[in-house]
Amino acid sequence: MPVVIDPDTSTVGALLTALPPGAHGLDSAERLALWLDNRHDEYLVVLGPTVPFEEALAISDHLRISKPTISVVLVRAAVDTEVLTKAMHSGARDVVASHDLEAIGAAADRAQQLWVALRGPGGPQHTGKVISVFSPKGGVGKTTVAVNLAMALSDRGVRQVCLVDLDLAFGDVAITMQLFPSHSIEHAIGTEDTLDYGALDGLLTRHDSGLMVLAAPSLPDAHDRVTATLVTRMLRTLREKFDYVVVDTAPAFDEQTLTALDETDELVLVATLDVPTLKNVKVALETLDMLGMAHEHRHLLLNRADDAVGIGAEKVEAILNMSIAAQIATSIDVAAATNAGRPIVSATPDHPSSRTLRELAGRLAGPFGDEADQPAEETTSRRRSRKRR
Ligand SMILES: Nc1ncnc2c1ncn2[C@@H]1O[C@H](COP(=O)(O)OP(=O)(O)O)[C@@H](O)[C@H]1O
Ligand SMILES: [Mg+2]
């Protein structure tokens, strides 16, 4: 995936629109080394126009030797012969003008092709999308949304979807789906260095719909023993096998949740119409800014949106400075479907909440959903052009 560096967050946002989904933004070059050490599927570093030129050249020069499979693209406000010459000497693969998003996209395509070629005949690894559902508050509907999105994405088993319950202390995905897992994340504890899909497969529980579930530990005390490294390994292993990995989270920015957010391609933030929740969501958004999660990959879902409590959707958008991607009304049918162990999207597909959740799932799935069988290069460029639109 590409990673964009620029101290100016709006510049990062603009550059990300030219790149495929899953690209990440960082606001400082200092975090780059750690970032690249932890991610082996990065193939492009885009150094934005606000990064001082000499610093950009130094980073490029360093990556030329230390990470030769990663292409570096310098984005500059003005491109002249001197800039081109220095960039070439530093080993940068491309220099593009900051207004030319088309050229940045083309440079990303070339970087991806090179990376695939350098990786050898094995070709590109399958990388499914990680979609996480988060809210800093409990009881707002995270699990309801995660379960229904996962069901909608699996589309009656057409796509391979794994739902991971990362609410490690009080996870209730299994009970919500009336599953009785014999194994859970608890059984992966201690396998940070060895866990592979062969082992992880044995910990999954199959739902009738074809959806696979990695259940949370049965006892809350296991929470502290699930390390951040294990979370990374589990999610990376799963995304190599599944088209979508949907993650339900705990209502806290704990180490495991932060790690999951680092692996996340699309994040659904759940809010409700009450002041404490909105305040906490606002704080969470600021934290996401610090983590460098691009605005395009955050989707605000307003649950219980019709509650007459003196705050409306417009006010929520103004408070959070973000538009609402989907609204779900309070409905006894949603709660009843959950209580009956059949999430609303499968129990009542024509229900307004089901339609909203399916529509959101379609948007999160993105072009990947209907282009998974296309060649990698074609998929990347189509993804980008759709994203711009
Ligand atoms: N739109 C809704 N209408 C009615 N009940 C809902 C709705 N969304 C969630 N609920 C109910 O609210 C409770 C808490 O939801 P849950 O998804 O478990 O929240 P969280 O995972 O954030 O703690 C559950 O009983 C669920 O059935
Ligand atoms: Mg929950």
Coordinates of C-alpha atoms and ligand atoms in Angstrom, one line a residue:
M1 CA 0.0 0.0 0.0
P2 CA 1.1 3.6 -0.4
V3 CA 1.9 5.8 2.5
V4 CA 1.8 9.6 2.2
I5 CA 3.9 11.9 4.4
D6 CA 3.2 15.6 4.9
P7 CA 3.0 17.8 8.0
D8 CA -0.2 19.4 6.6
T9 CA -3.2 17.2 7.1
S10 CA -5.3 18.7 4.4
T11 CA -2.5 18.1 1.9
V12 CA -2.3 14.5 3.1
G13 CA -6.1 14.2 2.5
A14 CA -5.8 15.7 -1.0
L15 CA -3.0 13.3 -2.0
L16 CA -4.9 10.3 -0.6
T17 CA -7.7 11.0 -3.0
A18 CA -5.3 10.1 -5.8
L19 CA -4.3 6.8 -4.3
P20 CA -6.0 3.5 -3.9
P21 CA -8.1 2.8 -0.8
G22 CA -6.0 1.5 2.1
A23 CA -3.3 4.2 1.5
H24 CA -2.4 5.8 4.8
G25 CA -1.2 9.3 5.8
L26 CA 1.5 10.2 8.3
D27 CA 2.1 13.7 9.5
S28 CA 5.8 13.3 10.2
A29 CA 8.7 11.5 8.6
E30 CA 9.8 10.4 12.1
R31 CA 7.0 7.8 12.2
L32 CA 7.9 6.4 8.8
A33 CA 10.7 4.1 9.8
L34 CA 8.6 2.3 12.4
W35 CA 5.7 2.3 10.1
L36 CA 7.6 0.5 7.3
D37 CA 9.2 -1.9 9.7
N38 CA 5.8 -3.1 10.8
R39 CA 4.3 -3.3 7.4
H40 CA 5.7 -5.5 4.6
D41 CA 3.1 -4.7 2.0
E42 CA 4.0 -1.0 1.5
Y43 CA 5.3 -0.3 -2.0
L44 CA 5.2 3.5 -2.2
V45 CA 6.2 6.4 -0.1
V46 CA 4.8 9.7 -1.3
L47 CA 6.6 12.7 0.2
G48 CA 4.3 15.7 0.1
P49 CA 5.1 19.3 -1.0
T50 CA 5.3 20.6 2.6
V51 CA 8.1 18.2 3.5
P52 CA 11.3 20.3 3.2
F53 CA 13.1 19.4 -0.1
E54 CA 16.4 18.4 1.6
E55 CA 14.6 16.2 4.1
A56 CA 12.7 14.5 1.3
L57 CA 15.9 13.9 -0.6
A58 CA 17.5 12.4 2.5
I59 CA 14.5 10.0 3.1
S60 CA 14.6 9.0 -0.6
D61 CA 18.3 8.3 -0.4
H62 CA 17.9 6.3 2.7
L63 CA 15.0 4.2 1.4
R64 CA 17.0 3.5 -1.9
I65 CA 19.3 1.3 0.1
S66 CA 17.3 0.2 3.1
K67 CA 14.0 -0.7 1.3
P68 CA 14.8 -1.0 -2.4
T69 CA 11.3 -2.5 -3.2
I70 CA 9.6 0.7 -2.1
S71 CA 9.3 3.4 -4.7
V72 CA 9.6 7.0 -3.6
V73 CA 7.5 9.8 -5.3
L74 CA 8.3 13.4 -4.5
V75 CA 5.5 15.8 -4.8
R76 CA 6.6 19.4 -5.2
A77 CA 4.8 22.7 -5.7
A78 CA 7.1 23.4 -8.7
V79 CA 9.1 21.0 -10.7
D80 CA 12.2 22.3 -12.5
T81 CA 15.5 20.7 -13.8
E82 CA 17.3 21.2 -10.6
V83 CA 14.6 19.5 -8.6
L84 CA 14.5 16.6 -11.1
T85 CA 18.3 16.2 -11.1
K86 CA 18.5 16.1 -7.3
A87 CA 15.5 13.8 -7.0
M88 CA 17.1 11.4 -9.6
H89 CA 20.4 11.3 -7.6
S90 CA 18.5 10.5 -4.4
G91 CA 16.9 7.5 -6.1
A92 CA 13.3 8.9 -6.2
R93 CA 11.3 7.1 -9.0
D94 CA 9.0 10.0 -9.8
V95 CA 8.7 13.7 -9.2
V96 CA 5.2 15.2 -9.8
A97 CA 3.6 18.6 -9.4
S98 CA 1.3 18.9 -6.4
H99 CA -1.7 19.9 -8.5
D100 CA -1.3 16.9 -10.8
L101 CA -3.3 14.2 -9.0
E102 CA -3.6 12.2 -12.2
A103 CA 0.3 11.9 -12.4
I104 CA 0.4 10.9 -8.7
G105 CA -2.1 8.1 -9.4
A106 CA -0.1 7.0 -12.4
A107 CA 3.1 7.0 -10.4
A108 CA 1.4 4.8 -7.7
D109 CA 0.3 2.4 -10.5
R110 CA 3.9 2.1 -11.7
A111 CA 5.2 1.6 -8.1
Q112 CA 2.7 -1.2 -7.6
Q113 CA 3.7 -2.9 -10.9
L114 CA 7.3 -2.7 -9.9
W115 CA 6.6 -4.1 -6.5
V116 CA 4.7 -7.0 -8.0
A117 CA 7.5 -7.7 -10.4
L118 CA 10.1 -7.6 -7.7
R119 CA 8.2 -10.0 -5.5
G120 CA 8.6 -12.6 -8.2
P121 CA 6.4 -15.1 -9.9
G122 CA 4.2 -15.7 -6.8
G123 CA 2.4 -12.5 -7.8
P124 CA 0.5 -10.2 -5.4
Q125 CA -0.7 -11.6 -2.2
H126 CA -4.4 -11.7 -1.6
T127 CA -5.2 -8.8 0.7
G128 CA -8.7 -8.5 1.9
K129 CA -10.1 -5.3 3.4
V130 CA -10.2 -4.7 7.1
I131 CA -13.4 -2.8 8.2
S132 CA -13.6 -1.9 11.8
V133 CA -16.6 -0.7 13.8
F134 CA -15.7 1.6 16.7
S135 CA -17.2 4.0 19.2
P136 CA -15.7 5.3 22.4
K137 CA -19.0 4.5 24.2
G138 CA -20.6 1.2 25.0
G139 CA -24.2 0.3 24.2
V140 CA -24.4 2.5 21.1
G141 CA -24.8 -0.3 18.6
K142 CA -21.2 -1.3 17.6
T143 CA -21.9 -5.0 17.8
T144 CA -25.2 -4.7 16.1
V145 CA -23.6 -2.8 13.2
A146 CA -20.6 -5.0 13.0
V147 CA -22.6 -8.2 12.8
N148 CA -25.0 -6.8 10.2
L149 CA -22.3 -5.3 8.1
A150 CA -20.5 -8.6 8.1
M151 CA -23.7 -10.5 7.1
A152 CA -24.4 -7.9 4.3
L153 CA -20.8 -8.1 3.0
S154 CA -20.9 -11.9 2.9
D155 CA -24.0 -11.7 0.7
R156 CA -25.1 -15.2 1.5
G157 CA -21.6 -16.6 1.3
V158 CA -20.7 -15.1 -2.1
R159 CA -17.7 -13.3 -0.4
Q160 CA -15.5 -14.7 2.2
V161 CA -16.0 -12.7 5.4
C162 CA -14.6 -13.1 8.9
L163 CA -16.0 -11.2 11.8
V164 CA -13.5 -10.7 14.6
D165 CA -14.7 -9.9 18.1
L166 CA -12.0 -7.6 19.5
D167 CA -14.1 -6.5 22.5
L168 CA -11.7 -8.8 24.4
A169 CA -13.2 -8.4 27.8
F170 CA -16.9 -8.3 27.1
G171 CA -17.3 -9.5 23.5
D172 CA -20.8 -10.5 22.6
V173 CA -20.6 -11.3 18.9
A174 CA -21.0 -15.0 19.5
I175 CA -24.1 -14.7 21.7
T176 CA -25.6 -12.1 19.4
M177 CA -25.3 -14.7 16.6
Q178 CA -26.3 -17.6 18.8
L179 CA -23.0 -19.3 18.3
F180 CA -21.3 -21.5 20.9
P181 CA -17.6 -21.3 19.9
S182 CA -15.4 -24.2 21.1
H183 CA -12.4 -21.9 20.4
S184 CA -11.7 -18.2 20.6
I185 CA -8.9 -15.6 20.5
E186 CA -7.9 -16.9 23.9
H187 CA -6.5 -20.0 22.2
A188 CA -4.1 -17.9 20.1
I189 CA -2.5 -16.3 23.2
G190 CA 1.2 -16.8 23.2
T191 CA 1.5 -17.6 19.5
E192 CA 2.6 -14.1 18.2
D193 CA 5.6 -15.6 16.5
T194 CA 4.1 -18.7 15.0
L195 CA 0.5 -18.1 14.3
D196 CA -0.5 -19.0 10.7
Y197 CA -3.8 -19.6 8.9
G198 CA -3.6 -23.3 9.6
A199 CA -3.7 -22.6 13.3
L200 CA -6.1 -19.7 13.1
D201 CA -8.6 -21.6 11.0
G202 CA -9.2 -24.0 13.9
L203 CA -10.2 -21.1 16.1
L204 CA -13.0 -19.9 13.8
T205 CA -16.7 -20.7 14.3
R206 CA -18.9 -21.0 11.3
H207 CA -22.3 -19.3 11.2
D208 CA -25.1 -20.8 9.1
S209 CA -24.8 -17.9 6.7
G210 CA -21.3 -18.9 5.8
L211 CA -19.8 -16.1 7.8
M212 CA -16.8 -17.1 9.9
V213 CA -16.4 -15.7 13.4
L214 CA -13.3 -15.3 15.6
A215 CA -14.9 -15.1 19.0
A216 CA -13.6 -13.0 21.9
P217 CA -12.2 -14.9 24.9
S218 CA -14.9 -16.3 27.2
L219 CA -13.4 -14.7 30.4
P220 CA -12.5 -11.0 30.7
D221 CA -9.1 -11.7 32.3
A222 CA -7.7 -12.9 29.0
H223 CA -7.9 -9.3 27.7
D224 CA -4.5 -8.3 29.1
R225 CA -2.8 -11.4 27.6
V226 CA -3.8 -10.6 24.1
T227 CA -0.8 -8.5 22.9
A228 CA -0.8 -5.9 20.2
T229 CA 1.6 -8.1 18.2
L230 CA -0.9 -10.9 18.3
V231 CA -3.7 -8.7 17.1
T232 CA -1.6 -7.5 14.2
R233 CA -0.7 -11.1 13.3
M234 CA -4.3 -12.3 13.5
L235 CA -5.6 -9.6 11.3
R236 CA -2.9 -9.9 8.7
T237 CA -3.3 -13.6 8.6
L238 CA -7.0 -13.3 8.2
R239 CA -6.9 -10.6 5.5
E240 CA -4.7 -13.0 3.4
K241 CA -7.6 -15.5 3.3
F242 CA -10.8 -13.5 3.5
D243 CA -12.2 -10.8 1.2
Y244 CA -13.3 -8.8 4.2
V245 CA -12.4 -8.9 7.9
V246 CA -14.9 -7.0 10.0
V247 CA -13.7 -6.1 13.4
D248 CA -16.0 -5.3 16.4
T249 CA -14.1 -3.3 19.0
A250 CA -14.2 -2.5 22.7
P251 CA -15.4 1.0 23.7
A252 CA -11.9 2.2 24.5
F253 CA -8.7 3.2 22.8
D254 CA -6.8 0.4 24.4
E255 CA -3.6 -1.0 22.9
Q256 CA -5.4 -3.8 21.1
T257 CA -8.0 -1.4 19.6
L258 CA -5.3 1.1 18.4
T259 CA -3.4 -1.8 16.8
A260 CA -6.6 -2.9 15.0
L261 CA -7.1 0.7 13.8
D262 CA -3.6 0.6 12.4
E263 CA -4.6 -2.4 10.2
T264 CA -8.0 -0.9 9.3
D265 CA -8.9 0.2 5.8
E266 CA -12.3 1.5 6.5
L267 CA -13.6 2.6 9.9
V268 CA -17.2 2.9 10.9
L269 CA -17.6 5.3 13.9
V270 CA -20.9 4.7 15.7
A271 CA -22.5 7.7 17.5
T272 CA -25.9 8.3 19.1
L273 CA -27.7 11.5 19.9
D274 CA -26.4 12.1 23.4
V275 CA -23.9 14.7 24.5
P276 CA -21.4 12.4 26.3
T277 CA -21.2 10.1 23.3
L278 CA -20.8 13.0 20.9
K279 CA -18.1 14.5 23.1
N280 CA -16.2 11.2 23.2
V281 CA -16.6 10.7 19.5
K282 CA -15.1 14.1 18.9
V283 CA -12.1 13.2 21.1
A284 CA -11.8 9.9 19.2
L285 CA -11.8 11.8 15.9
E286 CA -8.9 14.0 17.2
T287 CA -7.0 10.8 18.2
L288 CA -7.6 9.4 14.7
D289 CA -6.1 12.6 13.3
M290 CA -3.0 12.0 15.4
L291 CA -2.9 8.4 14.1
G292 CA -3.0 9.7 10.6
M293 CA -6.2 7.9 9.6
A294 CA -7.4 9.6 6.4
H295 CA -10.8 11.3 6.6
E296 CA -12.0 9.5 3.5
H297 CA -11.8 6.2 5.3
R298 CA -13.9 7.2 8.3
H299 CA -17.7 6.7 8.1
L300 CA -20.0 8.2 10.7
L301 CA -23.0 6.0 11.5
L302 CA -25.7 7.7 13.5
N303 CA -27.6 5.0 15.4
R304 CA -31.0 5.6 17.0
A305 CA -31.1 8.7 14.8
D306 CA -34.7 9.5 15.3
D307 CA -34.6 9.7 19.1
A308 CA -36.3 13.0 20.0
V309 CA -33.7 14.3 22.5
G310 CA -33.2 17.9 21.3
I311 CA -30.2 17.1 19.0
G312 CA -30.6 16.4 15.3
A313 CA -28.4 15.0 12.6
E314 CA -27.4 18.4 11.4
K315 CA -26.2 19.4 14.8
V316 CA -24.2 16.2 15.0
E317 CA -22.5 17.0 11.7
A318 CA -21.7 20.5 12.9
I319 CA -20.3 19.3 16.3
L320 CA -18.2 16.6 14.7
N321 CA -17.3 18.5 11.6
M322 CA -18.0 15.4 9.5
S323 CA -20.9 14.3 7.4
I324 CA -23.1 11.4 8.4
A325 CA -22.6 8.3 6.1
A326 CA -25.7 6.4 7.4
Q327 CA -28.5 6.8 9.9
I328 CA -30.4 4.0 11.6
A329 CA -33.6 4.7 13.5
T330 CA -34.4 3.1 16.8
S331 CA -36.5 0.1 16.1
I332 CA -37.8 -2.7 18.2
D333 CA -37.2 -5.0 15.1
V334 CA -33.4 -4.3 15.3
A335 CA -33.3 -5.3 18.9
A336 CA -35.7 -8.2 18.5
A337 CA -33.7 -9.6 15.6
T338 CA -30.5 -9.5 17.7
N339 CA -32.3 -11.2 20.6
A340 CA -33.5 -13.9 18.3
G341 CA -30.0 -14.5 17.0
R342 CA -30.8 -13.5 13.5
P343 CA -29.4 -10.1 12.6
I344 CA -31.9 -7.7 11.0
V345 CA -30.2 -7.9 7.5
S346 CA -31.0 -11.6 7.3
A347 CA -34.2 -11.7 9.4
T348 CA -35.9 -8.8 7.5
P349 CA -34.0 -7.9 4.4
D350 CA -36.6 -5.2 3.4
H351 CA -36.5 -3.4 6.7
P352 CA -35.3 0.2 6.4
S353 CA -32.4 -0.5 8.7
S354 CA -31.4 -3.6 6.6
R355 CA -31.4 -1.4 3.5
T356 CA -29.3 1.2 5.1
L357 CA -26.8 -1.4 6.4
R358 CA -26.6 -3.1 3.0
E359 CA -26.1 0.2 1.3
L360 CA -23.3 1.1 3.7
A361 CA -21.7 -2.3 3.3
G362 CA -21.7 -1.8 -0.5
R363 CA -19.9 1.6 -0.1
L364 CA -17.3 0.1 2.3
A365 CA -16.8 -2.9 0.1
G366 CA -15.9 -0.4 -2.7
P367 CA -14.9 -1.5 -6.2
F368 CA -13.0 -4.4 -4.6
G369 CA -16.4 -6.0 -4.0
D370 CA -17.2 -6.4 -7.7
E371 CA -13.7 -6.3 -9.1
A372 CA -12.0 -8.9 -7.0
D373 CA -11.5 -11.1 -10.1
Q374 CA -9.9 -8.3 -12.1
P375 CA -6.1 -8.1 -12.7
A376 CA -4.4 -6.2 -9.9
E377 CA -3.3 -3.2 -12.0
E378 CA -6.7 -2.7 -13.5
T379 CA -8.4 -2.9 -10.1
T380 CA -6.1 -0.3 -8.7
S381 CA -6.7 2.2 -11.4
R382 CA -10.4 1.7 -11.4
R383 CA -10.6 2.0 -7.7
R384 CA -8.8 5.3 -7.8
S385 CA -10.9 6.7 -10.6
R386 CA -14.1 5.8 -8.8
K387 CA -12.8 7.2 -5.6
R388 CA -12.2 10.6 -7.2
R389 CA -15.7 10.6 -8.6
Ligands
LIG1 N1 -31.3 1.0 16.1 C1 -31.6 0.3 17.2 N2 -32.8 0.1 17.6 C2 -33.1 -0.6 18.7 N3 -32.2 -1.2 19.5 C3 -31.0 -1.1 19.1 C4 -30.5 -0.4 17.9 N4 -29.2 -0.5 17.8 C5 -28.8 -1.3 18.9 N5 -29.8 -1.7 19.6 C6 -29.8 -2.5 20.9 O1 -29.0 -1.8 21.8 C7 -28.3 -2.7 22.6 C8 -26.8 -2.4 22.5 O2 -26.3 -2.6 21.2 P1 -24.9 -3.2 20.9 O3 -24.8 -3.4 19.5 O4 -24.6 -4.4 21.8 O5 -24.0 -2.0 21.4 P2 -22.4 -2.0 21.7 O6 -21.7 -3.1 20.9 O7 -22.0 -0.6 21.2 O8 -22.2 -2.1 23.2 C9 -28.6 -4.1 22.0 O9 -29.6 -4.7 22.9 C10 -29.2 -3.8 20.7 O10 -30.1 -4.8 20.3
MG2 MG -20.5 -4.6 21.7

